[in-house]
Amino acid sequence: MEIFGIWIAALLTLCIYSFLYKDNLFYRFAEHLFVGMSVGYGIVLSVHQGFIPFAWEPFWAAVKPFWPGVPREAGWSGLWKLIPIGVGLLFFSGVSPRHTWLIRYPTAILIGFGAGLSIPNVLRANIFEQTRGTVEPFAAVHAGTLSGWGIFEAVLMVIGVICTLTYFFFSVEHRGPLKWISKVGIAFLMIGFGSAFGNTVMGRVALLIQRVDFLINDWIGSIF
Amino acid sequence: MLSKLMNLDRRLIFIFVALAVIIPTLLPLNLPINVSEPTQKIYDYIDALPAGSTIMIAFDYGPSSLPELNPMAKAVLRHCFDKGVRVIGMTLYPFAPTLADTLITEVAEEAGAVNGEDYVFLGFRPGGEQVMLRMGISIGSVFEKDYTNTPLTEISMMKDITNYGQIDLILDLASGSTTDLWITYVNVKYNQQIAAGVTGVIVSNMYPYLQTNQLVGLMPGYLGASEYEKLIGVPEKGTQGINNASPVHVLILGLVIIGNIVFFIQRRREG
């Protein structure tokens, strides 16, 4: 059975790589198979990990005591869970043009919740902490605990931050010294993009290496 | 000659790249690996933990990022089991549970680690930041059962673990934006130590967090995996991968340089 799986995986890998020569039937077959399986898997997962435990089971637990023949003693305690389920169901009001305005309520709750949750945390993680990280080395410079190379790095970082921010400052025309500062900012941005590109190449090459390793060692290795 | 180079059939480049991968796969190279500071920091942090400490590993990646992140996960798991550090595995990525469970089980069997005592895999929960924040109050309220459907109350290693307060480090193995979320919501709100192992594609975005100590350490792609394998003394897929990747990197570097030279010469000639 394992060998069968290896053969299927190997043939599908070759089908996908055949696109490097040109678009063809085998490539499209493998692509459609992949998309179909991913969507199918995603739907099953959403139902089992999302809909059933977080919507259906609380709903059923809430309404079950009111079902004919079921004792009603502990009936009311679970009813509050119907509120979030009901609010969530309002998303489907978009299918009826007459009731589509109802979609504003769950959207407003979602945006309010998301913004309230993220704004303080994002500000601290990405603005305050990064600003601290940019200026903090100068405290070490002042204390005399930073090496010559450390001082160079600290100064370079501040220059990079100021020049890059200047490039994105559009409230005044970039002329004279501002033009040159923003040009230095572009240079820093290009270095950043170059680093990102180099790392992306490493990531993509890793995928190729793993597939070649699989084809040579697992697939061809299973034949000979 | 110049116009021939400028109009080179891209399939020729694919062949060169394929050869640069196939040849080292058949004839392995043994290039030296120097451990970088970000990887060393993760190793040192875990190495300094006393036996019985707990780390949480978030397997936030799917099959498409498996080549870079599985070797890292394997190396860190080996290190933890070897040191007697307990591991809680979980994921926020829907396609990860099967591969993460397989990997943990494989390494645990090899190290003689016992499920429920030395490690536990909690599986997947949807919700991203809500899951992270909720685990800060109670892990059991998010994951009532582990991946094998055993209630958390019946798992011995989870008896003294309620929330992040009893976890010494969270290691996020990520191919997407989850590390940002772990930092934004868990490091900021709960002051929890976070480390990351990420794919090459997103590693550039992570360095600012490293510089501000919002990340304890960082493993970048194949390179990070190979460095950690060197630190634990078990060279495996990460080391093999970086050895195979090096010729391709040299080839791509050469192609970029040649492409630029040819482009500028041609532009000068055309005036």
Coordinates of C-alpha atoms in Angstrom, one line a residue:
Chain A
M1 CA 0.0 0.0 0.0
E2 CA 2.9 2.4 0.8
I3 CA 4.5 1.6 -2.6
F4 CA 1.2 2.5 -4.2
G5 CA 1.1 5.8 -2.4
I6 CA 4.7 6.5 -3.5
W7 CA 3.9 5.8 -7.1
I8 CA 0.8 8.0 -7.0
A9 CA 2.8 10.9 -5.4
A10 CA 5.7 10.4 -7.9
L11 CA 3.4 10.4 -11.0
L12 CA 1.5 13.5 -9.8
T13 CA 4.8 15.3 -9.1
L14 CA 5.9 14.6 -12.6
C15 CA 2.6 15.7 -14.0
I16 CA 3.0 19.1 -12.1
Y17 CA 6.6 19.5 -13.3
S18 CA 5.6 18.8 -16.9
F19 CA 4.3 22.4 -16.9
L20 CA 7.9 23.6 -17.0
Y21 CA 8.0 22.3 -20.6
K22 CA 4.6 23.7 -21.5
D23 CA 1.0 23.6 -20.4
N24 CA -0.5 20.1 -21.0
L25 CA -3.3 17.7 -20.1
F26 CA -1.3 15.9 -17.3
Y27 CA -0.5 19.1 -15.6
R28 CA -4.2 20.3 -15.7
F29 CA -5.3 16.9 -14.4
A30 CA -3.0 17.1 -11.4
E31 CA -3.8 20.7 -10.7
H32 CA -7.6 20.1 -10.8
L33 CA -7.2 17.0 -8.6
F34 CA -5.2 19.1 -6.1
V35 CA -7.7 21.9 -6.0
G36 CA -10.6 19.6 -5.6
M37 CA -9.0 17.6 -2.8
S38 CA -8.0 20.7 -1.0
V39 CA -11.4 22.2 -1.1
G40 CA -13.1 18.9 -0.1
Y41 CA -10.7 18.5 2.8
G42 CA -11.2 22.1 3.8
I43 CA -15.0 21.8 3.8
V44 CA -14.9 18.5 5.9
L45 CA -12.5 20.1 8.3
S46 CA -14.6 23.3 8.7
V47 CA -17.7 21.2 9.4
H48 CA -16.0 18.9 11.9
Q49 CA -13.8 21.4 13.6
G50 CA -15.9 24.6 13.3
F51 CA -19.6 24.1 12.6
I52 CA -20.3 21.0 14.7
P53 CA -18.4 21.9 17.9
F54 CA -19.0 25.6 17.9
A55 CA -22.5 26.0 16.4
W56 CA -24.4 22.7 16.1
E57 CA -23.6 21.1 19.5
P58 CA -24.2 24.3 21.6
F59 CA -27.4 24.9 19.6
W60 CA -28.6 21.3 20.2
A61 CA -27.7 21.5 23.9
A62 CA -29.7 24.7 24.2
V63 CA -32.9 23.5 22.4
K64 CA -32.8 19.9 23.5
P65 CA -34.6 20.5 26.8
F66 CA -37.6 22.0 24.9
W67 CA -37.8 18.9 22.7
P68 CA -41.0 16.9 23.3
G69 CA -40.5 14.2 25.9
V70 CA -37.2 15.6 27.3
P71 CA -37.3 16.7 31.0
R72 CA -37.1 20.6 31.3
E73 CA -35.4 21.0 34.6
A74 CA -32.1 22.4 33.3
G75 CA -33.6 24.0 30.3
W76 CA -32.8 27.7 30.5
S77 CA -29.1 27.8 31.3
G78 CA -27.8 27.0 27.8
L79 CA -30.2 29.4 26.0
W80 CA -27.7 32.3 26.0
K81 CA -25.6 30.4 23.5
L82 CA -28.3 30.9 21.0
I83 CA -27.4 34.7 20.9
P84 CA -24.0 34.3 19.2
I85 CA -25.4 31.6 16.9
G86 CA -28.3 33.9 16.0
V87 CA -25.9 36.9 15.4
G88 CA -23.7 34.6 13.2
L89 CA -26.8 33.5 11.2
L90 CA -27.4 37.1 10.3
F91 CA -24.5 36.9 7.9
F92 CA -26.8 34.8 5.7
S93 CA -29.3 37.7 5.5
G94 CA -27.2 38.9 2.5
V95 CA -28.9 36.3 0.3
S96 CA -32.3 38.2 0.6
P97 CA -32.2 41.8 -0.8
R98 CA -35.0 42.8 1.5
H99 CA -33.2 41.8 4.7
T100 CA -29.6 42.4 3.6
W101 CA -29.3 45.4 6.0
L102 CA -29.3 42.9 8.9
I103 CA -25.7 41.9 7.9
R104 CA -24.5 45.2 9.4
Y105 CA -25.0 43.9 12.9
P106 CA -22.6 40.9 12.8
T107 CA -20.2 42.9 10.7
A108 CA -20.2 45.7 13.2
I109 CA -19.7 43.3 16.1
L110 CA -16.8 41.5 14.2
I111 CA -15.1 44.8 13.3
G112 CA -15.6 46.2 16.8
F113 CA -14.2 43.1 18.5
G114 CA -11.3 42.8 16.0
A115 CA -10.3 46.4 16.3
G116 CA -10.6 46.5 20.1
L117 CA -8.6 43.4 20.4
S118 CA -5.9 44.2 17.9
I119 CA -5.2 48.0 18.2
P120 CA -3.5 48.1 21.6
N121 CA -1.6 44.9 21.0
V122 CA -0.5 45.7 17.5
L123 CA 0.5 49.2 18.5
R124 CA 2.7 47.8 21.3
A125 CA 4.2 44.9 19.3
N126 CA 4.9 46.8 16.1
I127 CA 5.2 50.5 16.9
F128 CA 6.3 50.9 20.6
E129 CA 8.6 47.9 20.8
Q130 CA 10.2 48.6 17.4
T131 CA 10.7 52.3 18.3
R132 CA 12.3 51.1 21.5
G133 CA 14.5 48.7 19.6
T134 CA 15.6 51.5 17.3
V135 CA 16.7 54.0 20.0
E136 CA 17.7 51.6 22.8
P137 CA 21.2 50.9 21.5
F138 CA 22.0 54.6 22.0
A139 CA 21.5 54.1 25.7
A140 CA 24.3 51.5 25.5
V141 CA 26.4 54.0 23.4
H142 CA 25.9 56.5 26.2
A143 CA 26.9 54.0 28.8
G144 CA 29.9 53.1 26.8
T145 CA 29.0 49.4 26.6
L146 CA 28.6 49.1 22.8
S147 CA 31.5 48.1 20.6
G148 CA 32.5 50.2 17.5
W149 CA 30.7 47.8 15.2
G150 CA 27.6 48.0 17.5
I151 CA 27.7 51.8 17.3
F152 CA 27.9 51.6 13.5
E153 CA 24.9 49.3 13.4
A154 CA 22.8 51.5 15.7
V155 CA 23.6 54.6 13.6
L156 CA 22.9 52.8 10.4
M157 CA 19.6 51.6 11.7
V158 CA 18.4 55.1 12.7
I159 CA 19.5 56.4 9.3
G160 CA 17.6 53.6 7.6
V161 CA 14.4 54.2 9.6
I162 CA 14.5 58.0 9.0
C163 CA 15.3 57.8 5.3
T164 CA 12.7 55.1 4.6
L165 CA 10.0 56.9 6.6
T166 CA 10.9 60.1 4.6
Y167 CA 10.3 58.3 1.3
F168 CA 6.7 57.5 2.5
F169 CA 6.1 61.1 3.6
F170 CA 4.0 62.6 0.9
S171 CA 2.8 65.8 2.6
V172 CA 5.6 67.9 1.1
E173 CA 7.2 67.7 -2.3
H174 CA 10.5 65.7 -2.3
R175 CA 12.9 68.5 -3.4
G176 CA 16.4 69.4 -2.3
P177 CA 17.7 67.6 0.7
L178 CA 14.4 65.7 1.2
K179 CA 14.8 64.2 -2.3
W180 CA 18.2 62.8 -1.4
I181 CA 17.1 61.5 1.9
S182 CA 14.2 59.7 0.3
K183 CA 16.6 58.3 -2.4
V184 CA 18.7 56.8 0.5
G185 CA 15.4 55.4 1.8
I186 CA 14.8 53.8 -1.6
A187 CA 18.2 52.2 -1.4
F188 CA 17.4 50.7 2.1
L189 CA 14.1 49.5 0.7
M190 CA 15.9 47.8 -2.2
I191 CA 18.3 46.1 0.2
G192 CA 15.3 44.8 2.1
F193 CA 13.5 43.6 -1.0
G194 CA 16.8 41.9 -2.2
S195 CA 17.0 40.1 1.2
A196 CA 13.4 39.0 0.9
F197 CA 14.0 37.8 -2.7
G198 CA 17.1 35.8 -1.7
N199 CA 15.2 34.1 1.2
T200 CA 12.3 33.4 -1.1
V201 CA 14.6 31.7 -3.6
M202 CA 15.9 29.6 -0.7
G203 CA 12.4 28.6 0.3
R204 CA 11.3 27.7 -3.3
V205 CA 14.5 25.8 -3.9
A206 CA 13.8 23.8 -0.7
L207 CA 10.5 22.6 -2.2
L208 CA 12.3 21.4 -5.4
I209 CA 15.0 19.7 -3.4
Q210 CA 12.5 17.8 -1.3
R211 CA 10.6 16.6 -4.4
V212 CA 13.9 15.6 -6.2
D213 CA 14.9 13.7 -3.0
F214 CA 11.6 12.0 -3.0
L215 CA 11.7 11.0 -6.7
I216 CA 15.3 9.7 -6.5
N217 CA 15.4 8.1 -3.1
D218 CA 11.9 7.1 -2.4
W219 CA 10.4 6.4 -5.8
I220 CA 13.4 5.2 -7.9
G221 CA 14.8 3.7 -4.8
S222 CA 11.7 1.6 -4.4
I223 CA 12.1 0.3 -8.0
F224 CA 15.7 -0.8 -7.8
Chain B
M1 CA 25.8 36.5 -28.6
L2 CA 24.2 39.1 -26.4
S3 CA 20.8 38.8 -28.0
K4 CA 21.0 35.1 -27.7
L5 CA 21.7 35.4 -24.0
M6 CA 18.8 37.8 -23.6
N7 CA 16.5 35.5 -25.4
L8 CA 17.7 32.3 -23.7
D9 CA 15.0 29.6 -23.6
R10 CA 13.8 29.5 -20.0
R11 CA 13.6 25.7 -20.2
L12 CA 17.4 25.7 -20.5
I13 CA 17.6 27.4 -17.1
F14 CA 15.1 24.8 -15.7
I15 CA 17.5 22.1 -16.9
F16 CA 20.5 23.8 -15.2
V17 CA 18.5 24.2 -12.0
A18 CA 17.4 20.5 -12.1
L19 CA 21.0 19.4 -12.6
A20 CA 22.2 21.6 -9.8
V21 CA 19.7 19.8 -7.5
I22 CA 20.0 16.2 -8.9
I23 CA 23.8 16.0 -8.9
P24 CA 24.3 16.8 -5.2
T25 CA 21.4 14.5 -4.3
L26 CA 23.3 11.6 -6.0
L27 CA 26.7 12.7 -4.9
P28 CA 26.2 14.4 -1.5
L29 CA 28.3 17.4 -0.6
N30 CA 29.6 18.0 2.9
L31 CA 29.8 21.7 3.1
P32 CA 30.8 23.3 6.4
I33 CA 27.8 24.7 8.5
N34 CA 28.4 27.7 10.7
V35 CA 25.8 28.1 13.4
S36 CA 24.3 31.6 13.3
E37 CA 23.4 33.6 16.5
P38 CA 19.6 33.4 16.1
T39 CA 19.6 29.6 15.9
Q40 CA 22.1 29.3 18.7
K41 CA 19.9 31.4 20.9
I42 CA 17.0 28.9 20.6
Y43 CA 19.3 26.0 21.3
D44 CA 20.8 27.7 24.3
Y45 CA 17.4 28.6 25.7
I46 CA 16.0 25.1 25.4
D47 CA 19.3 23.6 26.6
A48 CA 19.2 25.7 29.8
L49 CA 15.7 24.5 30.7
P50 CA 15.7 22.0 33.6
A51 CA 14.2 18.6 33.0
G52 CA 10.4 18.7 33.5
S53 CA 10.0 22.1 31.9
T54 CA 7.4 22.5 29.2
I55 CA 7.6 24.0 25.7
M56 CA 4.7 24.4 23.4
I57 CA 5.4 23.8 19.7
A58 CA 2.9 25.3 17.2
F59 CA 3.0 23.4 14.0
D60 CA 1.6 26.3 11.9
Y61 CA 2.5 24.9 8.4
G62 CA 1.1 22.6 5.8
P63 CA 2.5 20.0 3.4
S64 CA 3.7 22.8 1.0
S65 CA 6.2 24.0 3.6
L66 CA 7.1 20.6 5.0
P67 CA 10.7 20.4 3.5
E68 CA 11.9 23.4 5.5
L69 CA 10.0 23.1 8.7
N70 CA 9.8 19.3 9.4
P71 CA 13.6 19.0 9.8
M72 CA 13.5 21.9 12.3
A73 CA 10.6 20.3 14.2
K74 CA 12.4 17.0 14.3
A75 CA 15.7 18.5 15.6
V76 CA 13.9 20.5 18.3
L77 CA 11.8 17.6 19.4
R78 CA 14.9 15.4 19.6
H79 CA 16.6 18.0 21.7
C80 CA 13.6 18.4 24.1
F81 CA 13.1 14.6 24.6
D82 CA 16.8 14.2 25.1
K83 CA 16.8 16.9 27.8
G84 CA 13.6 15.7 29.4
V85 CA 11.7 18.8 28.4
R86 CA 8.0 18.1 28.0
V87 CA 6.4 19.1 24.7
I88 CA 2.8 20.3 24.0
G89 CA 2.1 20.2 20.3
M90 CA -0.8 22.1 18.7
T91 CA -1.6 23.9 15.4
L92 CA -3.6 26.8 14.1
Y93 CA -3.3 25.5 10.6
P94 CA -6.0 23.2 9.3
F95 CA -3.8 21.1 7.1
A96 CA -1.1 20.4 9.8
P97 CA -2.6 17.9 12.3
T98 CA -1.8 14.7 10.5
L99 CA 1.7 15.6 9.6
A100 CA 2.5 17.0 13.0
D101 CA 1.1 14.0 14.8
T102 CA 3.1 11.6 12.5
L103 CA 6.2 13.6 13.2
I104 CA 5.9 13.8 16.9
T105 CA 5.0 10.1 17.2
E106 CA 8.0 9.1 15.0
V107 CA 10.5 11.2 17.0
A108 CA 9.0 10.1 20.4
E109 CA 9.2 6.4 19.5
E110 CA 12.8 6.9 18.5
A111 CA 13.6 8.8 21.8
G112 CA 11.4 6.5 24.0
A113 CA 9.2 9.4 25.0
V114 CA 5.7 8.5 26.3
N115 CA 2.5 10.1 25.1
G116 CA 0.8 11.9 27.9
E117 CA 3.8 12.0 30.1
D118 CA 6.6 13.5 27.9
Y119 CA 4.5 14.9 25.2
V120 CA 0.9 15.6 24.1
F121 CA -0.5 16.7 20.7
L122 CA -3.6 18.7 21.0
G123 CA -4.5 19.0 17.3
F124 CA -6.1 21.9 15.5
R125 CA -8.5 24.6 16.6
P126 CA -9.9 27.3 14.3
G127 CA -9.8 30.9 15.4
G128 CA -6.2 32.1 15.3
E129 CA -5.8 34.9 17.9
Q130 CA -9.0 33.9 19.8
V131 CA -7.4 30.5 20.4
M132 CA -4.1 32.1 21.5
L133 CA -5.8 34.5 23.9
R134 CA -8.1 31.9 25.3
M135 CA -5.1 29.5 26.0
G136 CA -3.7 32.3 28.2
I137 CA -6.7 31.8 30.5
S138 CA -7.1 28.0 30.2
I139 CA -5.7 25.6 27.6
G140 CA -8.4 23.1 28.6
S141 CA -11.2 25.5 27.6
V142 CA -9.8 25.5 24.0
F143 CA -8.6 21.9 23.7
E144 CA -10.9 19.8 25.9
K145 CA -9.4 16.6 24.4
D146 CA -6.1 15.8 22.7
Y147 CA -5.7 14.6 19.1
T148 CA -6.4 11.1 20.1
N149 CA -9.7 12.2 21.9
T150 CA -8.3 11.7 25.4
P151 CA -9.7 14.3 27.8
L152 CA -7.0 16.7 29.0
T153 CA -8.0 16.0 32.6
E154 CA -6.9 12.4 32.1
I155 CA -3.5 13.3 30.7
S156 CA -0.9 13.2 33.4
M157 CA 1.5 15.9 32.1
M158 CA -1.4 18.3 31.7
K159 CA -2.5 18.0 35.3
D160 CA -0.1 20.8 36.4
I161 CA -0.5 22.9 33.2
T162 CA -3.4 25.3 33.1
N163 CA -2.2 28.2 30.8
Y164 CA 0.9 29.9 29.5
G165 CA 2.0 30.5 33.2
Q166 CA 3.4 26.9 33.2
I167 CA 4.9 27.0 29.7
D168 CA 8.6 28.1 29.4
L169 CA 8.7 28.7 25.7
I170 CA 6.4 28.7 22.7
L171 CA 8.1 27.7 19.4
D172 CA 6.1 28.7 16.4
L173 CA 7.1 26.7 13.2
A174 CA 5.4 28.8 10.6
S175 CA 4.9 29.3 6.9
G176 CA 2.5 32.3 7.3
S177 CA 1.7 35.2 9.5
T178 CA 1.1 33.2 12.8
T179 CA 4.4 34.3 14.3
D180 CA 3.2 37.9 14.1
L181 CA 0.1 36.9 15.9
W182 CA 1.9 34.9 18.6
I183 CA 4.1 38.0 19.3
T184 CA 1.2 40.5 19.1
Y185 CA -1.2 38.6 21.3
V186 CA 0.8 36.2 23.5
N187 CA 4.2 37.9 23.9
V188 CA 2.6 41.4 24.5
K189 CA -0.4 40.3 26.6
Y190 CA 1.1 37.4 28.6
N191 CA 4.8 38.3 28.4
Q192 CA 5.4 34.8 27.1
Q193 CA 8.7 33.9 25.5
I194 CA 8.3 33.2 21.8
A195 CA 10.8 31.6 19.4
A196 CA 10.2 30.9 15.7
G197 CA 11.3 28.6 12.9
V198 CA 10.0 30.0 9.6
T199 CA 10.2 29.4 5.9
G200 CA 12.7 31.4 3.8
V201 CA 9.9 33.3 2.2
I202 CA 8.9 35.1 5.5
V203 CA 12.1 35.2 7.4
S204 CA 12.9 38.8 6.4
N205 CA 9.8 39.9 8.2
M206 CA 10.9 38.3 11.4
Y207 CA 14.3 39.9 11.9
P208 CA 12.9 43.1 13.4
Y209 CA 11.3 41.0 16.2
L210 CA 14.6 39.3 16.9
Q211 CA 16.4 42.6 17.2
T212 CA 14.0 43.8 19.8
N213 CA 14.1 40.5 21.8
Q214 CA 10.4 39.9 21.0
L215 CA 11.7 36.6 19.7
V216 CA 14.1 34.6 21.8
G217 CA 15.6 33.1 18.6
L218 CA 14.9 32.4 15.0
M219 CA 15.5 29.5 12.6
P220 CA 15.5 30.6 9.0
G221 CA 14.4 27.9 6.5
Y222 CA 16.8 25.0 5.6
L223 CA 19.6 27.0 7.1
G224 CA 18.1 27.1 10.5
A225 CA 17.2 23.4 10.3
S226 CA 20.8 22.4 9.3
E227 CA 22.2 24.6 12.1
Y228 CA 20.0 23.1 14.8
E229 CA 20.9 19.6 13.5
K230 CA 24.6 20.5 13.8
L231 CA 24.0 21.7 17.4
I232 CA 22.3 18.4 18.5
G233 CA 24.8 16.4 16.5
V234 CA 22.3 14.6 14.3
P235 CA 22.7 15.8 10.7
E236 CA 19.6 14.8 8.7
K237 CA 17.3 16.3 6.1
G238 CA 18.1 19.9 7.0
T239 CA 21.8 19.4 6.5
Q240 CA 21.2 17.4 3.3
G241 CA 18.9 20.1 2.1
I242 CA 21.2 23.1 2.6
N243 CA 24.1 21.1 1.0
N244 CA 21.9 20.5 -2.1
A245 CA 20.6 24.1 -2.1
S246 CA 24.0 25.7 -2.1
P247 CA 24.9 24.8 -5.8
V248 CA 21.4 26.1 -6.9
H249 CA 22.0 29.4 -4.9
V250 CA 25.4 29.8 -6.7
L251 CA 23.8 29.0 -10.0
I252 CA 21.0 31.6 -9.5
L253 CA 23.5 34.2 -8.2
G254 CA 25.5 33.6 -11.4
L255 CA 22.4 33.9 -13.6
V256 CA 21.4 37.2 -11.9
I257 CA 24.9 38.6 -12.4
I258 CA 25.1 37.5 -16.0
G259 CA 21.6 38.8 -16.7
N260 CA 22.4 42.2 -15.2
I261 CA 25.7 42.5 -17.1
V262 CA 24.1 41.6 -20.4
F263 CA 21.2 43.9 -19.8
F264 CA 23.4 46.9 -19.1
I265 CA 25.7 46.2 -22.0
Q266 CA 22.8 46.0 -24.4
R267 CA 21.2 49.1 -23.0
R268 CA 24.5 51.0 -23.5
R269 CA 24.8 49.8 -27.1
E270 CA 21.2 50.8 -27.9
G271 CA 22.1 54.3 -26.5

